């Protein structure tokens, strides 16, 4: 049909009809809130590049989970900051490590909170890389053993889901095997299936204290130029047993979210990363952008691209407004 018969503005004429025909919307049920757990007591330290986001000791994490529950946010993902780091990242898989103890505390005080754990070693190694170093690089196969132990220790402590973020080849099947072998057949794996070597992670490095002591992560995280590689990575993880596929970062890779949504019959998650959060806050503080409108437009873009779940530091603010 041609104008004047077809008039798109008819369905935009007032708020009621716009809501009625809206194709996508952000729900509080879509949101997963990242939390940074610092080992010790009485710790609540704001991240300088991420206003409103803190490193917190366990008692504050529990309080935060109680607030999130009241807001309707269903899930958190935990990142640990241990007091002691070593070359083997031994605190990552310690049964009484900071994350393992945090899981128990949350499940005791806020049992309804769905607890996801980041499975990686960068927060726990003294060199800041995501695995065991040999010949000045991360040894893929040796690292798999420790990632599997880390995932198992999280689940034994009560985690509802594990989310390996390391980008080692074979990590999903290795984790699936150790979980199944110990009777945890029903624990899902949310794979950081498509994780790019991105400059948008800068504020996270401060929050998780995980900046590499040498080199970078380009030998295991993906080249931002590559699209088809994302499909190969996702396919491998599906074949190895991943239940949810994540794309990280979110906004610069909306096309990749769409590719995965179109090609895989699995829920797609998007990580609205620290750099994206920091940019919106910085511009809003200067009066250049409307914080709430840009926040929701950003989250909505990920839903429109095909994400079912969004890991975002905006979760609390979005939930309050929703």
GROMACS .gro file of C-alpha atoms in nm:
model
  322
    1UNK     CA    1   0.000   0.000   0.000
    2UNK     CA    2   0.102   0.361  -0.061
    3UNK     CA    3   0.031   0.689   0.108
    4UNK     CA    4  -0.237   0.810   0.191
    5UNK     CA    5  -0.389   0.464   0.259
    6UNK     CA    6  -0.097   0.344   0.474
    7UNK     CA    7  -0.020   0.590   0.754
    8UNK     CA    8   0.231   0.464   1.009
    9UNK     CA    9   0.150   0.750   1.245
   10UNK     CA   10  -0.197   0.609   1.315
   11UNK     CA   11  -0.040   0.359   1.556
   12UNK     CA   12   0.179   0.621   1.722
   13UNK     CA   13  -0.088   0.877   1.803
   14UNK     CA   14  -0.104   0.831   2.182
   15UNK     CA   15   0.072   0.640   2.462
   16UNK     CA   16  -0.194   0.369   2.489
   17UNK     CA   17  -0.173   0.253   2.128
   18UNK     CA   18   0.206   0.279   2.131
   19UNK     CA   19   0.218   0.043   2.428
   20UNK     CA   20  -0.035  -0.193   2.270
   21UNK     CA   21   0.163  -0.244   1.950
   22UNK     CA   22   0.511  -0.232   2.103
   23UNK     CA   23   0.719  -0.520   1.965
   24UNK     CA   24   0.977  -0.546   2.244
   25UNK     CA   25   0.998  -0.437   2.604
   26UNK     CA   26   1.238  -0.464   2.895
   27UNK     CA   27   1.111  -0.657   3.197
   28UNK     CA   28   1.266  -0.685   3.541
   29UNK     CA   29   1.267  -1.060   3.477
   30UNK     CA   30   1.527  -1.006   3.202
   31UNK     CA   31   1.787  -0.858   3.436
   32UNK     CA   32   2.093  -1.011   3.602
   33UNK     CA   33   2.292  -0.786   3.836
   34UNK     CA   34   2.673  -0.825   3.861
   35UNK     CA   35   2.820  -0.809   4.211
   36UNK     CA   36   3.185  -0.779   4.315
   37UNK     CA   37   3.262  -0.965   4.638
   38UNK     CA   38   3.567  -0.854   4.835
   39UNK     CA   39   3.716  -1.089   5.091
   40UNK     CA   40   3.707  -0.945   5.443
   41UNK     CA   41   3.454  -0.757   5.654
   42UNK     CA   42   3.306  -0.408   5.651
   43UNK     CA   43   3.407  -0.340   5.291
   44UNK     CA   44   3.200  -0.117   5.064
   45UNK     CA   45   3.427   0.061   4.819
   46UNK     CA   46   3.282   0.247   4.522
   47UNK     CA   47   3.440   0.184   4.182
   48UNK     CA   48   3.569   0.522   4.066
   49UNK     CA   49   3.478   0.464   3.700
   50UNK     CA   50   3.138   0.304   3.778
   51UNK     CA   51   2.921   0.533   3.992
   52UNK     CA   52   2.695   0.338   4.226
   53UNK     CA   53   2.884   0.011   4.185
   54UNK     CA   54   3.090  -0.123   4.475
   55UNK     CA   55   3.332  -0.387   4.587
   56UNK     CA   56   3.152  -0.529   4.891
   57UNK     CA   57   3.223  -0.782   5.161
   58UNK     CA   58   2.980  -1.067   5.212
   59UNK     CA   59   2.749  -0.900   5.466
   60UNK     CA   60   2.691  -0.609   5.228
   61UNK     CA   61   2.640  -0.847   4.936
   62UNK     CA   62   2.363  -1.020   5.131
   63UNK     CA   63   2.200  -0.685   5.205
   64UNK     CA   64   2.225  -0.596   4.836
   65UNK     CA   65   2.052  -0.921   4.744
   66UNK     CA   66   1.771  -0.841   4.985
   67UNK     CA   67   1.725  -0.503   4.813
   68UNK     CA   68   1.732  -0.665   4.471
   69UNK     CA   69   1.471  -0.918   4.577
   70UNK     CA   70   1.245  -0.634   4.695
   71UNK     CA   71   1.286  -0.469   4.353
   72UNK     CA   72   1.199  -0.792   4.175
   73UNK     CA   73   1.543  -0.853   4.022
   74UNK     CA   74   1.559  -1.234   4.006
   75UNK     CA   75   1.929  -1.304   3.968
   76UNK     CA   76   2.285  -1.195   4.042
   77UNK     CA   77   2.620  -1.299   3.897
   78UNK     CA   78   2.914  -1.303   4.137
   79UNK     CA   79   3.276  -1.198   4.078
   80UNK     CA   80   3.528  -1.264   4.357
   81UNK     CA   81   3.816  -1.050   4.481
   82UNK     CA   82   4.030  -1.264   4.714
   83UNK     CA   83   4.281  -1.133   4.965
   84UNK     CA   84   4.544  -1.377   4.837
   85UNK     CA   85   4.637  -1.433   4.473
   86UNK     CA   86   4.890  -1.675   4.328
   87UNK     CA   87   5.006  -1.808   3.993
   88UNK     CA   88   4.762  -2.102   4.010
   89UNK     CA   89   4.459  -1.896   4.112
   90UNK     CA   90   4.408  -2.137   4.401
   91UNK     CA   91   4.139  -1.930   4.570
   92UNK     CA   92   3.916  -1.977   4.265
   93UNK     CA   93   3.850  -2.341   4.350
   94UNK     CA   94   3.896  -2.330   4.728
   95UNK     CA   95   3.582  -2.474   4.890
   96UNK     CA   96   3.597  -2.191   5.143
   97UNK     CA   97   3.695  -1.917   4.899
   98UNK     CA   98   3.526  -1.578   4.884
   99UNK     CA   99   3.273  -1.677   4.619
  100UNK     CA  100   3.193  -2.013   4.775
  101UNK     CA  101   3.129  -1.848   5.113
  102UNK     CA  102   2.921  -1.576   4.949
  103UNK     CA  103   2.699  -1.829   4.775
  104UNK     CA  104   2.627  -2.000   5.108
  105UNK     CA  105   2.549  -1.669   5.275
  106UNK     CA  106   2.309  -1.559   5.001
  107UNK     CA  107   2.133  -1.894   4.993
  108UNK     CA  108   2.093  -1.887   5.370
  109UNK     CA  109   1.955  -1.533   5.390
  110UNK     CA  110   1.792  -1.480   5.048
  111UNK     CA  111   1.721  -1.833   4.923
  112UNK     CA  112   1.494  -1.710   4.641
  113UNK     CA  113   1.780  -1.524   4.472
  114UNK     CA  114   1.902  -1.712   4.165
  115UNK     CA  115   2.280  -1.717   4.200
  116UNK     CA  116   2.503  -1.735   3.892
  117UNK     CA  117   2.880  -1.745   3.926
  118UNK     CA  118   3.147  -1.625   3.689
  119UNK     CA  119   3.389  -1.912   3.629
  120UNK     CA  120   3.730  -1.773   3.541
  121UNK     CA  121   4.070  -1.733   3.703
  122UNK     CA  122   4.170  -1.377   3.620
  123UNK     CA  123   4.046  -1.238   3.954
  124UNK     CA  124   4.247  -1.502   4.142
  125UNK     CA  125   4.582  -1.515   3.962
  126UNK     CA  126   4.867  -1.283   4.054
  127UNK     CA  127   4.937  -1.231   3.683
  128UNK     CA  128   4.576  -1.137   3.599
  129UNK     CA  129   4.532  -1.382   3.313
  130UNK     CA  130   4.244  -1.626   3.282
  131UNK     CA  131   4.439  -1.948   3.335
  132UNK     CA  132   4.768  -2.121   3.397
  133UNK     CA  133   5.070  -1.955   3.235
  134UNK     CA  134   5.323  -2.158   3.039
  135UNK     CA  135   5.573  -2.008   2.795
  136UNK     CA  136   5.432  -1.661   2.861
  137UNK     CA  137   5.080  -1.753   2.748
  138UNK     CA  138   4.775  -1.924   2.897
  139UNK     CA  139   4.798  -2.303   2.860
  140UNK     CA  140   4.453  -2.401   2.737
  141UNK     CA  141   4.430  -2.767   2.840
  142UNK     CA  142   4.600  -2.727   3.176
  143UNK     CA  143   4.362  -2.443   3.259
  144UNK     CA  144   4.056  -2.659   3.188
  145UNK     CA  145   4.129  -2.877   3.493
  146UNK     CA  146   4.113  -2.581   3.727
  147UNK     CA  147   3.810  -2.422   3.566
  148UNK     CA  148   3.625  -2.749   3.615
  149UNK     CA  149   3.725  -2.760   3.982
  150UNK     CA  150   3.613  -2.398   4.024
  151UNK     CA  151   3.273  -2.464   3.868
  152UNK     CA  152   3.222  -2.773   4.082
  153UNK     CA  153   3.314  -2.585   4.400
  154UNK     CA  154   3.057  -2.316   4.317
  155UNK     CA  155   2.782  -2.568   4.261
  156UNK     CA  156   2.869  -2.762   4.575
  157UNK     CA  157   2.834  -2.433   4.765
  158UNK     CA  158   2.483  -2.384   4.622
  159UNK     CA  159   2.519  -2.192   4.294
  160UNK     CA  160   2.217  -2.224   4.064
  161UNK     CA  161   2.413  -2.172   3.741
  162UNK     CA  162   2.776  -2.139   3.634
  163UNK     CA  163   2.898  -1.900   3.366
  164UNK     CA  164   3.248  -1.973   3.228
  165UNK     CA  165   3.400  -1.653   3.089
  166UNK     CA  166   3.757  -1.763   3.020
  167UNK     CA  167   3.723  -1.846   2.647
  168UNK     CA  168   3.938  -2.159   2.671
  169UNK     CA  169   3.867  -2.418   2.401
  170UNK     CA  170   3.679  -2.717   2.544
  171UNK     CA  171   3.574  -2.553   2.869
  172UNK     CA  172   3.201  -2.624   2.834
  173UNK     CA  173   3.234  -3.000   2.787
  174UNK     CA  174   3.496  -3.017   3.063
  175UNK     CA  175   3.266  -2.839   3.308
  176UNK     CA  176   2.960  -3.035   3.193
  177UNK     CA  177   3.147  -3.362   3.250
  178UNK     CA  178   3.261  -3.277   3.603
  179UNK     CA  179   2.915  -3.151   3.702
  180UNK     CA  180   2.738  -3.455   3.559
  181UNK     CA  181   2.998  -3.687   3.708
  182UNK     CA  182   2.918  -3.548   4.052
  183UNK     CA  183   2.542  -3.572   4.015
  184UNK     CA  184   2.473  -3.211   3.912
  185UNK     CA  185   2.296  -3.292   3.587
  186UNK     CA  186   2.040  -3.016   3.633
  187UNK     CA  187   2.279  -2.724   3.681
  188UNK     CA  188   2.275  -2.509   3.365
  189UNK     CA  189   2.579  -2.352   3.202
  190UNK     CA  190   2.559  -2.000   3.064
  191UNK     CA  191   2.855  -1.979   2.832
  192UNK     CA  192   3.034  -1.657   2.753
  193UNK     CA  193   3.020  -1.807   2.406
  194UNK     CA  194   3.116  -1.495   2.215
  195UNK     CA  195   3.348  -1.278   2.423
  196UNK     CA  196   3.544  -1.021   2.232
  197UNK     CA  197   3.881  -0.875   2.328
  198UNK     CA  198   3.722  -0.538   2.388
  199UNK     CA  199   3.832  -0.196   2.512
  200UNK     CA  200   3.491  -0.164   2.682
  201UNK     CA  201   3.607  -0.375   2.979
  202UNK     CA  202   3.827  -0.104   3.128
  203UNK     CA  203   3.618  -0.017   3.436
  204UNK     CA  204   3.563  -0.387   3.509
  205UNK     CA  205   3.939  -0.433   3.541
  206UNK     CA  206   3.932  -0.183   3.826
  207UNK     CA  207   3.625  -0.341   3.984
  208UNK     CA  208   3.758  -0.699   3.969
  209UNK     CA  209   4.126  -0.607   4.013
  210UNK     CA  210   4.206  -0.828   3.716
  211UNK     CA  211   4.425  -0.623   3.482
  212UNK     CA  212   4.687  -0.852   3.322
  213UNK     CA  213   5.037  -0.799   3.459
  214UNK     CA  214   5.179  -0.851   3.109
  215UNK     CA  215   5.050  -0.877   2.755
  216UNK     CA  216   4.679  -0.889   2.677
  217UNK     CA  217   4.401  -1.144   2.626
  218UNK     CA  218   4.396  -1.148   2.248
  219UNK     CA  219   4.519  -1.508   2.225
  220UNK     CA  220   4.196  -1.633   2.384
  221UNK     CA  221   3.933  -1.360   2.353
  222UNK     CA  222   3.789  -1.292   2.008
  223UNK     CA  223   3.898  -1.037   1.748
  224UNK     CA  224   3.632  -0.759   1.730
  225UNK     CA  225   3.651  -0.772   1.350
  226UNK     CA  226   3.509  -1.125   1.329
  227UNK     CA  227   3.144  -1.223   1.277
  228UNK     CA  228   3.151  -1.577   1.137
  229UNK     CA  229   3.387  -1.682   1.413
  230UNK     CA  230   3.112  -1.596   1.661
  231UNK     CA  231   2.885  -1.854   1.501
  232UNK     CA  232   3.157  -2.118   1.518
  233UNK     CA  233   3.225  -2.046   1.884
  234UNK     CA  234   2.855  -2.059   1.970
  235UNK     CA  235   2.804  -2.383   1.776
  236UNK     CA  236   3.093  -2.548   1.960
  237UNK     CA  237   2.949  -2.448   2.297
  238UNK     CA  238   2.603  -2.575   2.205
  239UNK     CA  239   2.752  -2.909   2.097
  240UNK     CA  240   2.944  -2.927   2.427
  241UNK     CA  241   2.631  -2.869   2.637
  242UNK     CA  242   2.584  -2.495   2.692
  243UNK     CA  243   2.229  -2.402   2.792
  244UNK     CA  244   2.251  -2.025   2.739
  245UNK     CA  245   2.478  -1.837   2.498
  246UNK     CA  246   2.614  -1.497   2.596
  247UNK     CA  247   2.752  -1.217   2.380
  248UNK     CA  248   2.994  -0.974   2.547
  249UNK     CA  249   2.999  -0.671   2.513
  250UNK     CA  250   2.641  -0.582   2.424
  251UNK     CA  251   2.596  -0.249   2.246
  252UNK     CA  252   2.893  -0.271   2.005
  253UNK     CA  253   2.789  -0.626   1.908
  254UNK     CA  254   2.412  -0.605   1.854
  255UNK     CA  255   2.462  -0.763   1.512
  256UNK     CA  256   2.622  -1.065   1.679
  257UNK     CA  257   2.334  -1.098   1.925
  258UNK     CA  258   2.100  -1.101   1.628
  259UNK     CA  259   2.311  -1.362   1.447
  260UNK     CA  260   2.300  -1.598   1.746
  261UNK     CA  261   1.927  -1.544   1.802
  262UNK     CA  262   1.860  -1.628   1.438
  263UNK     CA  263   2.082  -1.934   1.427
  264UNK     CA  264   2.045  -2.110   1.766
  265UNK     CA  265   1.744  -2.239   1.953
  266UNK     CA  266   1.892  -2.137   2.286
  267UNK     CA  267   1.829  -1.834   2.507
  268UNK     CA  268   2.071  -1.554   2.425
  269UNK     CA  269   2.220  -1.333   2.695
  270UNK     CA  270   2.388  -0.997   2.644
  271UNK     CA  271   2.641  -0.847   2.883
  272UNK     CA  272   2.588  -0.471   2.902
  273UNK     CA  273   2.946  -0.419   3.015
  274UNK     CA  274   3.123  -0.175   3.246
  275UNK     CA  275   3.241   0.058   2.970
  276UNK     CA  276   2.888   0.096   2.836
  277UNK     CA  277   2.763   0.177   3.187
  278UNK     CA  278   3.046   0.421   3.251
  279UNK     CA  279   2.987   0.608   2.923
  280UNK     CA  280   2.620   0.669   2.997
  281UNK     CA  281   2.696   0.789   3.350
  282UNK     CA  282   2.976   1.018   3.234
  283UNK     CA  283   2.762   1.180   2.965
  284UNK     CA  284   2.463   1.212   3.201
  285UNK     CA  285   2.676   1.376   3.469
  286UNK     CA  286   2.777   1.640   3.214
  287UNK     CA  287   2.418   1.698   3.109
  288UNK     CA  288   2.480   1.565   2.761
  289UNK     CA  289   2.235   1.272   2.782
  290UNK     CA  290   1.920   1.183   2.975
  291UNK     CA  291   2.038   0.898   3.199
  292UNK     CA  292   1.709   0.710   3.232
  293UNK     CA  293   1.610   0.739   2.867
  294UNK     CA  294   1.949   0.631   2.735
  295UNK     CA  295   1.966   0.344   2.986
  296UNK     CA  296   1.631   0.205   2.872
  297UNK     CA  297   1.707   0.262   2.504
  298UNK     CA  298   2.033   0.071   2.547
  299UNK     CA  299   1.865  -0.222   2.721
  300UNK     CA  300   1.581  -0.223   2.470
  301UNK     CA  301   1.827  -0.239   2.181
  302UNK     CA  302   1.962  -0.566   2.319
  303UNK     CA  303   1.614  -0.710   2.356
  304UNK     CA  304   1.529  -0.601   2.002
  305UNK     CA  305   1.847  -0.765   1.874
  306UNK     CA  306   1.735  -1.097   2.025
  307UNK     CA  307   1.866  -1.114   2.382
  308UNK     CA  308   1.639  -1.281   2.635
  309UNK     CA  309   1.860  -1.199   2.934
  310UNK     CA  310   2.073  -0.892   3.006
  311UNK     CA  311   2.357  -0.879   3.254
  312UNK     CA  312   2.369  -0.512   3.345
  313UNK     CA  313   2.491  -0.271   3.610
  314UNK     CA  314   2.176  -0.073   3.535
  315UNK     CA  315   1.959  -0.350   3.684
  316UNK     CA  316   1.872  -0.174   4.009
  317UNK     CA  317   1.792   0.158   3.846
  318UNK     CA  318   1.593  -0.010   3.570
  319UNK     CA  319   1.399  -0.221   3.820
  320UNK     CA  320   1.306   0.085   4.029
  321UNK     CA  321   1.165   0.258   3.722
  322UNK     CA  322   0.995  -0.052   3.585
   0.00000   0.00000   0.00000
